[in-house]
Amino acid sequence: MKAISILSIGALAAIIASCLNTEHSASVTGERYPWKKNIVTTVFWIGEKPSGNNPVPNRRSSWDKDWSRSYGGFDDPNPAHRSNYIPVKFTPRQNPFYCALPYNDKTSTGHRPEAPRVVPWFKEAYQGAGVSTCKDRWVAIRKGNRTGYAQWEDAGPFRTDYWQYVFGNERPKPNLNKGAGLDVSPAVRDYLGLNETDVTDWRFVDFSEVPRGPWSTLGENNTFVISDRKTSRELAQASKPAEDRRIAR
């Protein structure tokens, strides 16, 4: 009986370890968030004026009333006015690699009632009723054999309530932009070589899955920038006692 019990405990431990490893592997490989393929993709930009196919001005976003000011200016989409994925007139204060998806988890008083149920990371990202759990989330966007990364900064195109597509298995509904289900910034357009209306694949990614690239260098909202600054502060604090000890001697 003892041998059987020991064997059972060992087998149970192996099963638990296997489950944990499987969960970790799924996160690392991105299986947690499957690709949404062949999605009509359009280009939008901070400071864009309303037009026939874009009835809402982009001076503000669903999560930032002063989006243009926060960004630092007009994200001019004209390739002749851009260099190294940013406008030539100023250095953006937020990540120039941004995108929009047709869901907003926020309301004026809190979060949409379905948000805790449909947003996969809601519990881990929750910071109170006034903070979106979707803003700044990383998204991988693929065209052919090239993949870029962007942060989710606005809700659209056209809809802000379509969780069945954003987090579920439904396809984008018809709209004025040929059924577009993803908006991307000029920086994403330029990196992937997209037309103004194109077709891409996209999926959510955890920050640990995002490699360094042109999307990792700029922006007060950029997780890379925030992480690098934190590391620099910690290194500075760690080196300070050693300096103090040398001075004391």
PDB file of C-alpha atoms in Angstrom:
ATOM      1  CA  MET A   1       0.000   0.000   0.000  1.00  0.00           C
ATOM      2  CA  LYS A   2       2.843   2.392   0.829  1.00  0.00           C
ATOM      3  CA  ALA A   3       4.464   1.763  -2.552  1.00  0.00           C
ATOM      4  CA  ILE A   4       1.188   2.446  -4.285  1.00  0.00           C
ATOM      5  CA  SER A   5       0.711   5.667  -2.303  1.00  0.00           C
ATOM      6  CA  ILE A   6       4.228   6.850  -3.124  1.00  0.00           C
ATOM      7  CA  LEU A   7       3.723   6.012  -6.777  1.00  0.00           C
ATOM      8  CA  SER A   8       0.401   7.845  -6.794  1.00  0.00           C
ATOM      9  CA  ILE A   9       1.907  10.935  -5.203  1.00  0.00           C
ATOM     10  CA  GLY A  10       4.763  10.867  -7.680  1.00  0.00           C
ATOM     11  CA  ALA A  11       2.404  10.457 -10.609  1.00  0.00           C
ATOM     12  CA  LEU A  12       0.216  13.290  -9.328  1.00  0.00           C
ATOM     13  CA  ALA A  13       3.247  15.559  -9.002  1.00  0.00           C
ATOM     14  CA  ALA A  14       4.280  14.720 -12.545  1.00  0.00           C
ATOM     15  CA  ILE A  15       0.806  15.503 -13.844  1.00  0.00           C
ATOM     16  CA  ILE A  16       0.735  18.857 -12.034  1.00  0.00           C
ATOM     17  CA  ALA A  17       4.192  19.728 -13.339  1.00  0.00           C
ATOM     18  CA  SER A  18       3.129  18.779 -16.847  1.00  0.00           C
ATOM     19  CA  CYS A  19       0.061  21.030 -16.616  1.00  0.00           C
ATOM     20  CA  LEU A  20       2.148  23.944 -15.374  1.00  0.00           C
ATOM     21  CA  ASN A  21       4.676  23.462 -18.149  1.00  0.00           C
ATOM     22  CA  THR A  22       1.899  23.281 -20.735  1.00  0.00           C
ATOM     23  CA  GLU A  23       0.367  26.508 -19.426  1.00  0.00           C
ATOM     24  CA  HIS A  24       3.747  28.242 -19.511  1.00  0.00           C
ATOM     25  CA  SER A  25       4.474  26.987 -23.037  1.00  0.00           C
ATOM     26  CA  ALA A  26       1.093  28.196 -24.265  1.00  0.00           C
ATOM     27  CA  SER A  27       1.857  31.668 -22.957  1.00  0.00           C
ATOM     28  CA  VAL A  28       5.339  31.739 -24.429  1.00  0.00           C
ATOM     29  CA  THR A  29       4.274  30.504 -27.868  1.00  0.00           C
ATOM     30  CA  GLY A  30       1.225  32.727 -28.010  1.00  0.00           C
ATOM     31  CA  GLU A  31      -1.327  29.917 -28.055  1.00  0.00           C
ATOM     32  CA  ARG A  32      -3.222  31.732 -25.329  1.00  0.00           C
ATOM     33  CA  TYR A  33      -4.286  34.280 -27.940  1.00  0.00           C
ATOM     34  CA  PRO A  34      -4.892  32.751 -31.387  1.00  0.00           C
ATOM     35  CA  TRP A  35      -4.307  34.636 -34.639  1.00  0.00           C
ATOM     36  CA  LYS A  36      -7.279  36.354 -36.241  1.00  0.00           C
ATOM     37  CA  LYS A  37      -6.531  35.915 -39.916  1.00  0.00           C
ATOM     38  CA  ASN A  38      -7.333  37.877 -43.063  1.00  0.00           C
ATOM     39  CA  ILE A  39      -8.652  40.970 -41.300  1.00  0.00           C
ATOM     40  CA  VAL A  40      -9.246  44.073 -43.411  1.00  0.00           C
ATOM     41  CA  THR A  41      -6.885  46.671 -41.972  1.00  0.00           C
ATOM     42  CA  THR A  42      -6.969  50.441 -42.422  1.00  0.00           C
ATOM     43  CA  VAL A  43      -4.619  53.256 -41.416  1.00  0.00           C
ATOM     44  CA  PHE A  44      -5.544  55.987 -38.938  1.00  0.00           C
ATOM     45  CA  TRP A  45      -3.492  58.590 -37.121  1.00  0.00           C
ATOM     46  CA  ILE A  46      -3.537  60.873 -34.129  1.00  0.00           C
ATOM     47  CA  GLY A  47      -4.901  64.263 -35.216  1.00  0.00           C
ATOM     48  CA  GLU A  48      -6.814  62.854 -38.196  1.00  0.00           C
ATOM     49  CA  LYS A  49      -9.747  65.031 -39.208  1.00  0.00           C
ATOM     50  CA  PRO A  50     -13.227  63.592 -39.868  1.00  0.00           C
ATOM     51  CA  SER A  51     -13.936  62.342 -43.386  1.00  0.00           C
ATOM     52  CA  GLY A  52     -16.535  60.278 -45.197  1.00  0.00           C
ATOM     53  CA  ASN A  53     -15.109  56.971 -43.999  1.00  0.00           C
ATOM     54  CA  ASN A  54     -13.907  58.353 -40.683  1.00  0.00           C
ATOM     55  CA  PRO A  55     -16.743  60.275 -39.038  1.00  0.00           C
ATOM     56  CA  VAL A  56     -14.906  60.708 -35.710  1.00  0.00           C
ATOM     57  CA  PRO A  57     -11.881  63.031 -35.337  1.00  0.00           C
ATOM     58  CA  ASN A  58      -8.800  61.441 -33.793  1.00  0.00           C
ATOM     59  CA  ARG A  59      -7.732  64.336 -31.607  1.00  0.00           C
ATOM     60  CA  ARG A  60      -9.052  62.262 -28.719  1.00  0.00           C
ATOM     61  CA  SER A  61      -9.267  58.526 -28.131  1.00  0.00           C
ATOM     62  CA  SER A  62     -11.711  56.380 -26.202  1.00  0.00           C
ATOM     63  CA  TRP A  63      -9.278  56.503 -23.269  1.00  0.00           C
ATOM     64  CA  ASP A  64      -7.588  59.895 -23.608  1.00  0.00           C
ATOM     65  CA  LYS A  65      -9.499  63.154 -24.068  1.00  0.00           C
ATOM     66  CA  ASP A  66      -6.279  64.966 -25.017  1.00  0.00           C
ATOM     67  CA  TRP A  67      -4.719  62.276 -27.175  1.00  0.00           C
ATOM     68  CA  SER A  68      -3.047  64.683 -29.608  1.00  0.00           C
ATOM     69  CA  ARG A  69      -1.509  66.648 -26.750  1.00  0.00           C
ATOM     70  CA  SER A  70      -0.417  63.487 -24.948  1.00  0.00           C
ATOM     71  CA  TYR A  71       1.227  62.262 -28.137  1.00  0.00           C
ATOM     72  CA  GLY A  72       2.902  65.590 -28.757  1.00  0.00           C
ATOM     73  CA  GLY A  73       1.286  66.635 -32.017  1.00  0.00           C
ATOM     74  CA  PHE A  74      -0.110  65.579 -35.376  1.00  0.00           C
ATOM     75  CA  ASP A  75       1.089  62.126 -36.426  1.00  0.00           C
ATOM     76  CA  ASP A  76       1.403  63.168 -40.076  1.00  0.00           C
ATOM     77  CA  PRO A  77       0.844  60.042 -42.240  1.00  0.00           C
ATOM     78  CA  ASN A  78       2.518  61.533 -45.329  1.00  0.00           C
ATOM     79  CA  PRO A  79       5.641  59.393 -45.960  1.00  0.00           C
ATOM     80  CA  ALA A  80       7.468  62.513 -47.173  1.00  0.00           C
ATOM     81  CA  HIS A  81       7.001  64.009 -43.694  1.00  0.00           C
ATOM     82  CA  ARG A  82       8.213  60.946 -41.782  1.00  0.00           C
ATOM     83  CA  SER A  83      11.563  59.380 -40.930  1.00  0.00           C
ATOM     84  CA  ASN A  84      12.383  56.260 -38.889  1.00  0.00           C
ATOM     85  CA  TYR A  85       8.666  55.612 -38.317  1.00  0.00           C
ATOM     86  CA  ILE A  86       7.928  59.012 -36.718  1.00  0.00           C
ATOM     87  CA  PRO A  87       7.030  62.527 -37.923  1.00  0.00           C
ATOM     88  CA  VAL A  88      10.055  64.652 -38.759  1.00  0.00           C
ATOM     89  CA  LYS A  89       8.677  67.669 -36.852  1.00  0.00           C
ATOM     90  CA  PHE A  90       8.722  66.205 -33.338  1.00  0.00           C
ATOM     91  CA  THR A  91       9.552  63.143 -31.254  1.00  0.00           C
ATOM     92  CA  PRO A  92       6.329  61.501 -30.019  1.00  0.00           C
ATOM     93  CA  ARG A  93       5.775  61.297 -26.283  1.00  0.00           C
ATOM     94  CA  GLN A  94       3.819  58.061 -26.750  1.00  0.00           C
ATOM     95  CA  ASN A  95       4.552  54.910 -28.701  1.00  0.00           C
ATOM     96  CA  PRO A  96       4.139  55.674 -32.448  1.00  0.00           C
ATOM     97  CA  PHE A  97       3.293  52.003 -32.991  1.00  0.00           C
ATOM     98  CA  TYR A  98      -0.368  52.027 -31.971  1.00  0.00           C
ATOM     99  CA  CYS A  99      -3.621  50.448 -33.151  1.00  0.00           C
ATOM    100  CA  ALA A 100      -7.372  50.420 -32.579  1.00  0.00           C
ATOM    101  CA  LEU A 101      -9.783  47.526 -32.136  1.00  0.00           C
ATOM    102  CA  PRO A 102     -13.583  47.816 -31.960  1.00  0.00           C
ATOM    103  CA  TYR A 103     -14.039  47.420 -28.215  1.00  0.00           C
ATOM    104  CA  ASN A 104     -13.904  49.756 -25.229  1.00  0.00           C
ATOM    105  CA  ASP A 105     -14.068  48.119 -21.805  1.00  0.00           C
ATOM    106  CA  LYS A 106     -14.877  51.447 -20.096  1.00  0.00           C
ATOM    107  CA  THR A 107     -18.065  53.374 -19.465  1.00  0.00           C
ATOM    108  CA  SER A 108     -18.411  56.797 -17.849  1.00  0.00           C
ATOM    109  CA  THR A 109     -18.907  55.175 -14.449  1.00  0.00           C
ATOM    110  CA  GLY A 110     -16.767  52.056 -14.603  1.00  0.00           C
ATOM    111  CA  HIS A 111     -16.408  49.043 -16.885  1.00  0.00           C
ATOM    112  CA  ARG A 112     -18.885  47.450 -19.235  1.00  0.00           C
ATOM    113  CA  PRO A 113     -20.808  44.685 -17.443  1.00  0.00           C
ATOM    114  CA  GLU A 114     -19.367  41.970 -19.682  1.00  0.00           C
ATOM    115  CA  ALA A 115     -15.756  43.192 -19.427  1.00  0.00           C
ATOM    116  CA  PRO A 116     -14.704  41.072 -16.417  1.00  0.00           C
ATOM    117  CA  ARG A 117     -16.007  38.022 -18.239  1.00  0.00           C
ATOM    118  CA  VAL A 118     -14.743  38.604 -21.791  1.00  0.00           C
ATOM    119  CA  VAL A 119     -11.415  40.446 -21.358  1.00  0.00           C
ATOM    120  CA  PRO A 120      -8.990  37.539 -20.770  1.00  0.00           C
ATOM    121  CA  TRP A 121      -6.560  39.536 -18.608  1.00  0.00           C
ATOM    122  CA  PHE A 122      -9.178  41.676 -16.805  1.00  0.00           C
ATOM    123  CA  LYS A 123      -8.457  40.397 -13.303  1.00  0.00           C
ATOM    124  CA  GLU A 124      -4.676  40.714 -13.533  1.00  0.00           C
ATOM    125  CA  ALA A 125      -4.854  44.171 -15.174  1.00  0.00           C
ATOM    126  CA  TYR A 126      -7.619  45.709 -13.028  1.00  0.00           C
ATOM    127  CA  GLN A 127      -6.557  48.975 -11.363  1.00  0.00           C
ATOM    128  CA  GLY A 128      -9.923  50.399 -10.396  1.00  0.00           C
ATOM    129  CA  ALA A 129     -13.137  51.599 -12.018  1.00  0.00           C
ATOM    130  CA  GLY A 130     -11.487  54.559 -13.729  1.00  0.00           C
ATOM    131  CA  VAL A 131      -8.741  52.662 -15.566  1.00  0.00           C
ATOM    132  CA  SER A 132      -9.105  50.705 -18.810  1.00  0.00           C
ATOM    133  CA  THR A 133      -7.749  47.169 -18.792  1.00  0.00           C
ATOM    134  CA  CYS A 134      -7.359  47.279 -22.579  1.00  0.00           C
ATOM    135  CA  LYS A 135      -5.381  50.497 -23.121  1.00  0.00           C
ATOM    136  CA  ASP A 136      -1.675  49.938 -23.902  1.00  0.00           C
ATOM    137  CA  ARG A 137      -2.125  46.182 -24.430  1.00  0.00           C
ATOM    138  CA  TRP A 138       0.329  44.712 -26.958  1.00  0.00           C
ATOM    139  CA  VAL A 139      -0.853  43.350 -30.305  1.00  0.00           C
ATOM    140  CA  ALA A 140       1.139  41.430 -32.920  1.00  0.00           C
ATOM    141  CA  ILE A 141       0.260  42.324 -36.521  1.00  0.00           C
ATOM    142  CA  ARG A 142       1.439  40.158 -39.400  1.00  0.00           C
ATOM    143  CA  LYS A 143       1.647  40.754 -43.142  1.00  0.00           C
ATOM    144  CA  GLY A 144       3.206  37.940 -45.120  1.00  0.00           C
ATOM    145  CA  ASN A 145       6.393  36.849 -43.360  1.00  0.00           C
ATOM    146  CA  ARG A 146       6.824  40.143 -41.464  1.00  0.00           C
ATOM    147  CA  THR A 147       5.404  40.801 -37.983  1.00  0.00           C
ATOM    148  CA  GLY A 148       5.231  44.126 -36.173  1.00  0.00           C
ATOM    149  CA  TYR A 149       3.974  45.036 -32.718  1.00  0.00           C
ATOM    150  CA  ALA A 150       1.747  47.848 -31.522  1.00  0.00           C
ATOM    151  CA  GLN A 151      -0.049  49.006 -28.405  1.00  0.00           C
ATOM    152  CA  TRP A 152      -3.834  49.193 -28.295  1.00  0.00           C
ATOM    153  CA  GLU A 153      -4.667  52.887 -27.859  1.00  0.00           C
ATOM    154  CA  ASP A 154      -8.182  53.461 -29.200  1.00  0.00           C
ATOM    155  CA  ALA A 155     -11.505  51.768 -29.909  1.00  0.00           C
ATOM    156  CA  GLY A 156     -12.569  51.330 -33.536  1.00  0.00           C
ATOM    157  CA  PRO A 157     -13.015  51.195 -36.450  1.00  0.00           C
ATOM    158  CA  PHE A 158     -16.638  52.335 -36.176  1.00  0.00           C
ATOM    159  CA  ARG A 159     -17.670  50.159 -33.205  1.00  0.00           C
ATOM    160  CA  THR A 160     -16.654  50.140 -29.561  1.00  0.00           C
ATOM    161  CA  ASP A 161     -18.719  47.208 -28.262  1.00  0.00           C
ATOM    162  CA  TYR A 162     -17.776  44.270 -30.471  1.00  0.00           C
ATOM    163  CA  TRP A 163     -16.213  41.926 -27.930  1.00  0.00           C
ATOM    164  CA  GLN A 164     -17.528  38.910 -29.831  1.00  0.00           C
ATOM    165  CA  TYR A 165     -14.944  39.648 -32.524  1.00  0.00           C
ATOM    166  CA  VAL A 166     -12.131  41.167 -30.470  1.00  0.00           C
ATOM    167  CA  PHE A 167     -12.107  38.407 -27.850  1.00  0.00           C
ATOM    168  CA  GLY A 168     -14.290  35.775 -29.497  1.00  0.00           C
ATOM    169  CA  ASN A 169     -14.594  33.914 -32.778  1.00  0.00           C
ATOM    170  CA  GLU A 170     -16.856  36.212 -34.800  1.00  0.00           C
ATOM    171  CA  ARG A 171     -15.642  37.989 -37.932  1.00  0.00           C
ATOM    172  CA  PRO A 172     -15.829  41.782 -38.381  1.00  0.00           C
ATOM    173  CA  LYS A 173     -19.196  43.055 -39.596  1.00  0.00           C
ATOM    174  CA  PRO A 174     -19.600  45.031 -42.855  1.00  0.00           C
ATOM    175  CA  ASN A 175     -18.817  48.734 -42.535  1.00  0.00           C
ATOM    176  CA  LEU A 176     -17.822  51.749 -44.650  1.00  0.00           C
ATOM    177  CA  ASN A 177     -14.227  50.496 -44.880  1.00  0.00           C
ATOM    178  CA  LYS A 178     -14.856  47.110 -46.485  1.00  0.00           C
ATOM    179  CA  GLY A 179     -15.486  45.371 -43.180  1.00  0.00           C
ATOM    180  CA  ALA A 180     -12.294  46.638 -41.511  1.00  0.00           C
ATOM    181  CA  GLY A 181     -11.619  45.125 -38.113  1.00  0.00           C
ATOM    182  CA  LEU A 182      -8.298  46.775 -37.288  1.00  0.00           C
ATOM    183  CA  ASP A 183      -6.861  50.277 -37.528  1.00  0.00           C
ATOM    184  CA  VAL A 184      -3.088  50.757 -37.438  1.00  0.00           C
ATOM    185  CA  SER A 185      -0.837  53.795 -37.140  1.00  0.00           C
ATOM    186  CA  PRO A 186       1.423  55.136 -39.916  1.00  0.00           C
ATOM    187  CA  ALA A 187       4.409  53.581 -38.136  1.00  0.00           C
ATOM    188  CA  VAL A 188       2.828  50.121 -38.337  1.00  0.00           C
ATOM    189  CA  ARG A 189       1.887  50.769 -41.958  1.00  0.00           C
ATOM    190  CA  ASP A 190       5.454  51.697 -42.843  1.00  0.00           C
ATOM    191  CA  TYR A 191       7.039  48.790 -40.965  1.00  0.00           C
ATOM    192  CA  LEU A 192       4.771  46.200 -42.607  1.00  0.00           C
ATOM    193  CA  GLY A 193       4.610  47.930 -45.996  1.00  0.00           C
ATOM    194  CA  LEU A 194       0.812  48.156 -45.949  1.00  0.00           C
ATOM    195  CA  ASN A 195      -1.501  49.894 -48.364  1.00  0.00           C
ATOM    196  CA  GLU A 196      -4.046  52.350 -46.937  1.00  0.00           C
ATOM    197  CA  THR A 197      -6.516  49.451 -46.963  1.00  0.00           C
ATOM    198  CA  ASP A 198      -4.936  46.026 -46.686  1.00  0.00           C
ATOM    199  CA  VAL A 199      -5.366  42.605 -45.099  1.00  0.00           C
ATOM    200  CA  THR A 200      -3.382  41.394 -42.088  1.00  0.00           C
ATOM    201  CA  ASP A 201      -3.445  38.833 -39.295  1.00  0.00           C
ATOM    202  CA  TRP A 202      -3.347  39.934 -35.663  1.00  0.00           C
ATOM    203  CA  ARG A 203      -3.390  38.566 -32.153  1.00  0.00           C
ATOM    204  CA  PHE A 204      -2.857  39.749 -28.595  1.00  0.00           C
ATOM    205  CA  VAL A 205       0.512  39.044 -27.031  1.00  0.00           C
ATOM    206  CA  ASP A 206       1.849  39.221 -23.504  1.00  0.00           C
ATOM    207  CA  PHE A 207       4.663  41.727 -23.012  1.00  0.00           C
ATOM    208  CA  SER A 208       7.106  38.850 -22.455  1.00  0.00           C
ATOM    209  CA  GLU A 209       6.495  37.739 -26.045  1.00  0.00           C
ATOM    210  CA  VAL A 210       7.278  41.101 -27.665  1.00  0.00           C
ATOM    211  CA  PRO A 211      10.813  41.349 -29.088  1.00  0.00           C
ATOM    212  CA  ARG A 212      12.844  44.531 -29.188  1.00  0.00           C
ATOM    213  CA  GLY A 213      12.287  46.590 -32.316  1.00  0.00           C
ATOM    214  CA  PRO A 214      11.342  50.090 -33.467  1.00  0.00           C
ATOM    215  CA  TRP A 215       8.173  49.774 -31.334  1.00  0.00           C
ATOM    216  CA  SER A 216      10.249  49.474 -28.133  1.00  0.00           C
ATOM    217  CA  THR A 217      12.104  52.801 -28.094  1.00  0.00           C
ATOM    218  CA  LEU A 218       9.645  55.676 -27.588  1.00  0.00           C
ATOM    219  CA  GLY A 219       6.713  56.655 -25.400  1.00  0.00           C
ATOM    220  CA  GLU A 220       5.773  57.354 -21.814  1.00  0.00           C
ATOM    221  CA  ASN A 221       3.151  54.618 -22.204  1.00  0.00           C
ATOM    222  CA  ASN A 222       5.622  52.145 -23.738  1.00  0.00           C
ATOM    223  CA  THR A 223       6.136  49.090 -21.528  1.00  0.00           C
ATOM    224  CA  PHE A 224       9.739  48.782 -22.717  1.00  0.00           C
ATOM    225  CA  VAL A 225      10.534  52.381 -21.782  1.00  0.00           C
ATOM    226  CA  ILE A 226       8.820  52.032 -18.406  1.00  0.00           C
ATOM    227  CA  SER A 227      10.648  48.751 -17.706  1.00  0.00           C
ATOM    228  CA  ASP A 228      14.048  50.127 -18.754  1.00  0.00           C
ATOM    229  CA  ARG A 229      13.635  53.181 -16.525  1.00  0.00           C
ATOM    230  CA  LYS A 230      12.676  50.980 -13.592  1.00  0.00           C
ATOM    231  CA  THR A 231      15.742  48.806 -14.145  1.00  0.00           C
ATOM    232  CA  SER A 232      17.987  51.876 -14.326  1.00  0.00           C
ATOM    233  CA  ARG A 233      16.583  53.206 -11.040  1.00  0.00           C
ATOM    234  CA  GLU A 234      17.079  49.847  -9.340  1.00  0.00           C
ATOM    235  CA  LEU A 235      20.670  49.610 -10.561  1.00  0.00           C
ATOM    236  CA  ALA A 236      21.346  53.134  -9.364  1.00  0.00           C
ATOM    237  CA  GLN A 237      19.892  52.366  -5.939  1.00  0.00           C
ATOM    238  CA  ALA A 238      21.844  49.103  -5.720  1.00  0.00           C
ATOM    239  CA  SER A 239      25.132  50.839  -6.520  1.00  0.00           C
ATOM    240  CA  LYS A 240      24.568  53.695  -4.058  1.00  0.00           C
ATOM    241  CA  PRO A 241      25.325  51.718  -0.817  1.00  0.00           C
ATOM    242  CA  ALA A 242      28.610  50.512  -2.359  1.00  0.00           C
ATOM    243  CA  GLU A 243      29.578  54.101  -3.149  1.00  0.00           C
ATOM    244  CA  ASP A 244      28.610  55.164   0.373  1.00  0.00           C
ATOM    245  CA  ARG A 245      30.800  52.402   1.837  1.00  0.00           C
ATOM    246  CA  ARG A 246      33.780  53.539  -0.234  1.00  0.00           C
ATOM    247  CA  ILE A 247      33.293  57.137   0.930  1.00  0.00           C
ATOM    248  CA  ALA A 248      33.032  56.025   4.570  1.00  0.00           C
ATOM    249  CA  ARG A 249      36.429  54.313   4.393  1.00  0.00           C
TER     250      ARG A 249
END
